[in-house]
GROMACS .gro file of C-alpha atoms in nm:
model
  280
    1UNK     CA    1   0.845   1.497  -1.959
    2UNK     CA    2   0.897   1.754  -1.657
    3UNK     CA    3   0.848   1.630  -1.312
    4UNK     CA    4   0.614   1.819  -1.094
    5UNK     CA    5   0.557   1.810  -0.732
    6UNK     CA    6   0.160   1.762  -0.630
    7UNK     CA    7  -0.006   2.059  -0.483
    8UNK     CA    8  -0.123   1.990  -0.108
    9UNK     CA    9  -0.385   1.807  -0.065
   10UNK     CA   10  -0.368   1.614  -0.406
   11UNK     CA   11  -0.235   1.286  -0.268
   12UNK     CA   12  -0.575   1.032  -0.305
   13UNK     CA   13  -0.502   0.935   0.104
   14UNK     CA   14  -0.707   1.182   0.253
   15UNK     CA   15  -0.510   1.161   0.565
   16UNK     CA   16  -0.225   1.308   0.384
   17UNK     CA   17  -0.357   1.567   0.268
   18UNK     CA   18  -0.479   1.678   0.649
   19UNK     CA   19  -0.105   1.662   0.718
   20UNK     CA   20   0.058   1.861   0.448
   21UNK     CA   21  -0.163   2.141   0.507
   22UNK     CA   22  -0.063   2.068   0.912
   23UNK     CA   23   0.311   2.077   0.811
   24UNK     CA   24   0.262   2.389   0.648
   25UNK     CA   25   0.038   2.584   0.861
   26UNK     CA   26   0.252   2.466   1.200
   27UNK     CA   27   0.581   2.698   1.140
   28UNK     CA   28   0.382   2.985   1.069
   29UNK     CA   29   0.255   3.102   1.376
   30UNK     CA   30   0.650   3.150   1.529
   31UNK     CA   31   0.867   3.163   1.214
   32UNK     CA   32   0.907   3.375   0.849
   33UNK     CA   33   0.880   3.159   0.533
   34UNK     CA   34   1.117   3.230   0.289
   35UNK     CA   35   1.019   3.143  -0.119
   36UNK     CA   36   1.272   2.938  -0.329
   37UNK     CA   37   1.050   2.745  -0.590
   38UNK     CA   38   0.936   2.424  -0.527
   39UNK     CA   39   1.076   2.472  -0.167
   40UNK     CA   40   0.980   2.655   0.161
   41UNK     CA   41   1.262   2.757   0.397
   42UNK     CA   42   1.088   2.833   0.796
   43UNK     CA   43   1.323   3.058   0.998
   44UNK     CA   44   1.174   3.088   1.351
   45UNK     CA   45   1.190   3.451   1.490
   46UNK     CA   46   1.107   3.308   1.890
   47UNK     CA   47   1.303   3.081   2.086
   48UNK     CA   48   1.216   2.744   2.047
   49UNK     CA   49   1.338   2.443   1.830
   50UNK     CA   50   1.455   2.541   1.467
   51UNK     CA   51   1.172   2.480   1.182
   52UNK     CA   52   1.325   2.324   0.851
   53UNK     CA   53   1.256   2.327   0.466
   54UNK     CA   54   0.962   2.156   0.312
   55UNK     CA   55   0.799   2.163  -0.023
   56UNK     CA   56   0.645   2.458  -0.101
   57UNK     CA   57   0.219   2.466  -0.047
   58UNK     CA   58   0.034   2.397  -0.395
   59UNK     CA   59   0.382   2.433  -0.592
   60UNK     CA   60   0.302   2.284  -0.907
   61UNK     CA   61   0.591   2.352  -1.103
   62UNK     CA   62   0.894   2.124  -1.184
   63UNK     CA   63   1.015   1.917  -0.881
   64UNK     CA   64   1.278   2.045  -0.692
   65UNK     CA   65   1.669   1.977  -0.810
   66UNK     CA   66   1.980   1.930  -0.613
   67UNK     CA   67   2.049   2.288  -0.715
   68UNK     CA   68   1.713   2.392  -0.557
   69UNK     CA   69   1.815   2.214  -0.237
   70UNK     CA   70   2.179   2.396  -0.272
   71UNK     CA   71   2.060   2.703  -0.284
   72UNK     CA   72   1.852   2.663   0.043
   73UNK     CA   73   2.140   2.462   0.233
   74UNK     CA   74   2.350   2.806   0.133
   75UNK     CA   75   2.075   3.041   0.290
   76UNK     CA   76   2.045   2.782   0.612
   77UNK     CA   77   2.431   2.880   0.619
   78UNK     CA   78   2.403   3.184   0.601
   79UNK     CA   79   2.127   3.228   0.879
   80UNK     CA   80   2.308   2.950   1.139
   81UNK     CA   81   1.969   2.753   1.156
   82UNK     CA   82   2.005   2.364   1.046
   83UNK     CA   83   2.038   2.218   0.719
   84UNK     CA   84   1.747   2.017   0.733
   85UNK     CA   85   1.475   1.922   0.543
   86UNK     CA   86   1.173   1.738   0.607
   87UNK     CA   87   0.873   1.579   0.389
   88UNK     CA   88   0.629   1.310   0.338
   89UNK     CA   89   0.785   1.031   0.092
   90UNK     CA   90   0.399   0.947  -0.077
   91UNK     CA   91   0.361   1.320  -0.147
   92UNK     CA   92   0.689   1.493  -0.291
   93UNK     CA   93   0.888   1.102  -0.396
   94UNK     CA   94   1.146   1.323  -0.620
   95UNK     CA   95   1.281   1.566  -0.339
   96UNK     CA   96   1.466   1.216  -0.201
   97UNK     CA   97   1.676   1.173  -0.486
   98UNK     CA   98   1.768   1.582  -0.495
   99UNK     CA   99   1.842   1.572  -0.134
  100UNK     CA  100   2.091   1.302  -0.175
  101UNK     CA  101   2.268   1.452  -0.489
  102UNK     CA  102   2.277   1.770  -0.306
  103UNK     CA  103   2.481   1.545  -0.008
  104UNK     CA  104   2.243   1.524   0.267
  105UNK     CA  105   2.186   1.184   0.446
  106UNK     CA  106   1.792   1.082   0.451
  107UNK     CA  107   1.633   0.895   0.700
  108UNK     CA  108   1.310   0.716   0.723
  109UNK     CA  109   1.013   0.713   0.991
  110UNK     CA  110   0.731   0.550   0.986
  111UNK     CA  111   0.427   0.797   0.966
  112UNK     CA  112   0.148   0.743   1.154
  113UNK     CA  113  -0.218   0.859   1.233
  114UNK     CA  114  -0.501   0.799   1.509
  115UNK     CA  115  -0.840   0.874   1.342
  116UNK     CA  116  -1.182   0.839   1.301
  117UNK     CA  117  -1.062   0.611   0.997
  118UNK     CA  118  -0.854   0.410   1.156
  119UNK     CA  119  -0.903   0.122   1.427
  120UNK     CA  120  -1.119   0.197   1.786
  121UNK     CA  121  -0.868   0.150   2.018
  122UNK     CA  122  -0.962   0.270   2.336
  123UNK     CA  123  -0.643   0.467   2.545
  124UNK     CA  124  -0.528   0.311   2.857
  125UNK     CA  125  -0.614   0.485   3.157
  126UNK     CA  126  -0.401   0.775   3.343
  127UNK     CA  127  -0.099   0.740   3.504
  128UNK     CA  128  -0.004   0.813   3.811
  129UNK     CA  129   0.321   0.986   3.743
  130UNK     CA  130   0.177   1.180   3.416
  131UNK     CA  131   0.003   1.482   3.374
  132UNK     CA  132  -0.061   1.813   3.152
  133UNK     CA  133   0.187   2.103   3.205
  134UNK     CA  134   0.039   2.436   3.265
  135UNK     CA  135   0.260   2.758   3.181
  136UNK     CA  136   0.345   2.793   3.566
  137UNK     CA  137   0.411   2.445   3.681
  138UNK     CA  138   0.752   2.399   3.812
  139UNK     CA  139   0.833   2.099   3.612
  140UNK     CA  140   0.776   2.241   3.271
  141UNK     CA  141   1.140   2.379   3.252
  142UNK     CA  142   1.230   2.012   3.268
  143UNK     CA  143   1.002   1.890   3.031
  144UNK     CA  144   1.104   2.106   2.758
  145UNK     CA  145   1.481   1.974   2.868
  146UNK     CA  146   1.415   1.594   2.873
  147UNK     CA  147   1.409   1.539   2.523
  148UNK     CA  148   1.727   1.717   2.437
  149UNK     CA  149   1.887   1.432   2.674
  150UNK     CA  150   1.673   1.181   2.531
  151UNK     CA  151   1.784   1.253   2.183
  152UNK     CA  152   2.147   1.240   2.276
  153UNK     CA  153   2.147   0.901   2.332
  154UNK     CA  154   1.894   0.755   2.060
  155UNK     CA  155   1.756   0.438   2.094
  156UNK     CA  156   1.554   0.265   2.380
  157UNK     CA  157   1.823   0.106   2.583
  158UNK     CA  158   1.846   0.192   2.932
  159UNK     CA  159   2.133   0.441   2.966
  160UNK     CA  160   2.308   0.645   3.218
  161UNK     CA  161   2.215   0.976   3.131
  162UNK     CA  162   1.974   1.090   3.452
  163UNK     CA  163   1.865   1.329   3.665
  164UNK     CA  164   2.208   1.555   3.673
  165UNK     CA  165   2.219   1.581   3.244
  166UNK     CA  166   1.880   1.671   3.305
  167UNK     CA  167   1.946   1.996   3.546
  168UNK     CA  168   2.244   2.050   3.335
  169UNK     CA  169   2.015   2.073   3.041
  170UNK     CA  170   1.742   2.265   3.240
  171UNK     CA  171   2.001   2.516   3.333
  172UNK     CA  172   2.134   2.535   2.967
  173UNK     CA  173   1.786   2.633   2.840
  174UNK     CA  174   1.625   2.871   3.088
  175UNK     CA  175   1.631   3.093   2.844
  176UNK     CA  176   1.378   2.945   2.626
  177UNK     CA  177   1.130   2.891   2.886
  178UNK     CA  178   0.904   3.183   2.903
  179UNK     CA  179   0.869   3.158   2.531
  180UNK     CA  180   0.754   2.833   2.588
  181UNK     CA  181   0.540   2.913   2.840
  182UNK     CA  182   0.374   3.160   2.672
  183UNK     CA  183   0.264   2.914   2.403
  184UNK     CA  184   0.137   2.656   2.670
  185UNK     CA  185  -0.076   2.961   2.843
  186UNK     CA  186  -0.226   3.042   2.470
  187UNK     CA  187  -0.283   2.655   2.361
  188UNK     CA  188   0.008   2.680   2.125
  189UNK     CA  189   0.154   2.393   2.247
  190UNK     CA  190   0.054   2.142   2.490
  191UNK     CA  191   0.313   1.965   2.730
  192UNK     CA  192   0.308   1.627   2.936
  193UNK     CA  193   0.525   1.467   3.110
  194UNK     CA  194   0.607   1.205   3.397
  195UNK     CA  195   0.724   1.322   3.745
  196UNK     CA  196   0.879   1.156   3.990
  197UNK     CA  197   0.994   1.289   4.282
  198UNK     CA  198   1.036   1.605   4.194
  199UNK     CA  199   1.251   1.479   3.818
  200UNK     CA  200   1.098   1.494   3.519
  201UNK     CA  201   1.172   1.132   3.382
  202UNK     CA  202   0.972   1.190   3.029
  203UNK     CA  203   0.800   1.468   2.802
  204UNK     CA  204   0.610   1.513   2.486
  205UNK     CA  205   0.403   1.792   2.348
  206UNK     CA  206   0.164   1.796   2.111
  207UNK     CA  207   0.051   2.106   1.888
  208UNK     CA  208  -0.341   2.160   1.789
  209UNK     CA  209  -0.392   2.340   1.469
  210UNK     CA  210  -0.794   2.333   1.410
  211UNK     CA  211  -0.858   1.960   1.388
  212UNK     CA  212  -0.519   1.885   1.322
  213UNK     CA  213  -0.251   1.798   1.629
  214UNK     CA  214   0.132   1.638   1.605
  215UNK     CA  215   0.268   1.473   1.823
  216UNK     CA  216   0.619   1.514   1.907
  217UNK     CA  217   0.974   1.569   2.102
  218UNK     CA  218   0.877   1.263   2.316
  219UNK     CA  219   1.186   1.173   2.507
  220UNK     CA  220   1.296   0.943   2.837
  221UNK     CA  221   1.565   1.025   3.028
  222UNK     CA  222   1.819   0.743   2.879
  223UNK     CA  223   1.800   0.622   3.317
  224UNK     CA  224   1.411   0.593   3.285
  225UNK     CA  225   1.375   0.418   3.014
  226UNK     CA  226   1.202   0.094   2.996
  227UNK     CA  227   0.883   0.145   3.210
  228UNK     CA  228   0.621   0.246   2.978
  229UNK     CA  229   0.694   0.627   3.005
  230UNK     CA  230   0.676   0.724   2.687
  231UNK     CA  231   0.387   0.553   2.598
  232UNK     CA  232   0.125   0.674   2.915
  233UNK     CA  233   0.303   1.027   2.789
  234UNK     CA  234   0.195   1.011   2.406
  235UNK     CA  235  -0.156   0.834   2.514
  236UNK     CA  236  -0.195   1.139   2.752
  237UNK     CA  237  -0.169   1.390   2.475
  238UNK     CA  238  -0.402   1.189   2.287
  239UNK     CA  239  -0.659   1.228   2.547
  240UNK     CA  240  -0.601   1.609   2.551
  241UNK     CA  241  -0.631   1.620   2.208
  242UNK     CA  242  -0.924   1.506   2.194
  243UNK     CA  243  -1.046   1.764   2.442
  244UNK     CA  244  -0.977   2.013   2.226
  245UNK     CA  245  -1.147   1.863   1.932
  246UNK     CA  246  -0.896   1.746   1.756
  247UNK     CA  247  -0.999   1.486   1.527
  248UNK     CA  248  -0.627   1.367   1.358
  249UNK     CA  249  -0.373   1.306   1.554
  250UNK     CA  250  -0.012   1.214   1.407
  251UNK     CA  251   0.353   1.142   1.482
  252UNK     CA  252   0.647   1.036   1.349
  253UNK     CA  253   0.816   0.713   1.527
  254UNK     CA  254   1.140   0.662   1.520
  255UNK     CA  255   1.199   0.320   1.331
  256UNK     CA  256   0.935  -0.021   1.302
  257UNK     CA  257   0.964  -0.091   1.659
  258UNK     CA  258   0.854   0.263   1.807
  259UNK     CA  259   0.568   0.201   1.533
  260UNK     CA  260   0.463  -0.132   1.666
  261UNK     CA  261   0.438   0.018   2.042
  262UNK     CA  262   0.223   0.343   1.910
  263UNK     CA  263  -0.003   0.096   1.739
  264UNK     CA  264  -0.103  -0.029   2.067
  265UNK     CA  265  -0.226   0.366   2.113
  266UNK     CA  266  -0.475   0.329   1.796
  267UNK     CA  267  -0.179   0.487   1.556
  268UNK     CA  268  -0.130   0.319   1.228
  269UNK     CA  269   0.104   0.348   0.928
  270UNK     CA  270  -0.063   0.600   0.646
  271UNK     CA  271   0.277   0.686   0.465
  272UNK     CA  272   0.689   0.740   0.586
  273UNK     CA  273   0.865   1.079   0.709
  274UNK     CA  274   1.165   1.160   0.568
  275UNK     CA  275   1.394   1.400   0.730
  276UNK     CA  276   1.718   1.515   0.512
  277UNK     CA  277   2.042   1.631   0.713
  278UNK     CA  278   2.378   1.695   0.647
  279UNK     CA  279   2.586   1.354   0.748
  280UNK     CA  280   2.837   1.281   1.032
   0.00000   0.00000   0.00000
């Protein structure tokens, strides 16, 4: 018997299906999609961060092969973007074991949801060091920065990494602010972040799509880490979420413990990320 890969919106969690149609929807607005089968290559055409491969909207057809996943890691080459591929484990199982013949490394994050279906957990109140970025406010250069330090240095460990990689950063990526802007000033994207003094210490965005909104790029300066940033960060987006009548909100944590600290937020487990890269 073939394999096939479930069209979107087949998967019997309806929470999943809400995402897939998210996931494909999202790179869209900024970036080309390119056909290969039972896979969908997103090449942005904007500054920004680079989109990825996924499986391809209502692709019924045989499940995608190493060869499949060649062929795109050839035209990701070719174009300078990332080799990288990213997918919902519950919804397309087979594209694990053709990423890994194909030589990528996968990893694993926990996926989870805040919904109407899931527990009432009501948000904590605001914080006094965390607010919603508008397209002119001075600190949103810095926000955008933060989580490329952040990300440097995984992990929640306090760290040195402060307030100089940040302007370093800043500096490096000036360039991609009025892009970014311009997506803030349209409702694109939506950014928070901590301030202190002057320093952004922590960012996130998240990115409404009808009822539909991820969460993600939450970072702490590796120095700031420890106090709760991150957290009064992702439950602000939450709140402005819901403003905009967003009714599912998701993310991605980065291993069980991240999970276990969003949970406390109202988030909980529907299904696990997978994200396929080349390895070190």
């Amino acid at each position: 018997m073939t394999a096939t890969s479930p069209s979107l919106g087949s998967s019997p969690n309806p929470s999943l299906g809400r995402l897939e149609r998210y996931y494909d929807a999202v790179p869209r607005a900024a970036a080309r999609a390119e056909d290969f089968g039972p896979l969908t290559l997103f090449v942005r055409e904007s500054p920004g961060w680079p989109y990825y491969a996924r499986p391809a909207r209502d692709w019924t057809g045989p499940a995608a092969t190493a060869e499949d996943v060649d062929r795109v890691r050839a035209r990701q080459r070719e174009l300078g973007v990332p080799e990288a591929f990213e997918w919902v484990a519950e919804v397309t199982p087979a594209l694990r074991e053709a990423a890994e013949a194909s030589g990528l490394r996968v990893h694993t994050h926990p996926l989870m949801v805040r919904d109407g279906d899931g527990p009432d957990v009501a948000l904590p109140g605001p914080h006094p060091l965390v607010r919603v970025l508008g397209p002119d406010d001075p600190s949103l250069a810095g926000a955008l920065a933060v989580p490329h330090v952040a990300f440097a240095a995984p992990g929640t460990a306090v760290g040195a990494a402060g307030s100089a990689e940040l302007a370093a950063e800043t500096a490096a990526r000036a360039g991609d602010l009025p892009a970014a802007a311009e997506r803030v000033r349209v409702g694109r994207t939506v950014v928070s972040a901590a301030v202190e003094d002057g320093v952004v210490l922590c960012s996130g965005m998240h990115v409404p799509v009808g009822r539909v909104s991820e969460i993600t790029g939450v970072g702490t300066l590796p120095a700031a880490r420890r106090r709760g940033l991150a957290l009064a960060v992702t439950a602000a987006l939450v709140a402005d979420a819901g403003t905009r009548g967003v009714e599912t909100v998701f993310l991605s944590a980065g291993d069980d413990d991240v999970a276990r600290i969003y949970a406390r937020l109202g988030f909980r487990r529907v299904a696990t990320a997978l994200i396929a890269e080349p390895g070190d």
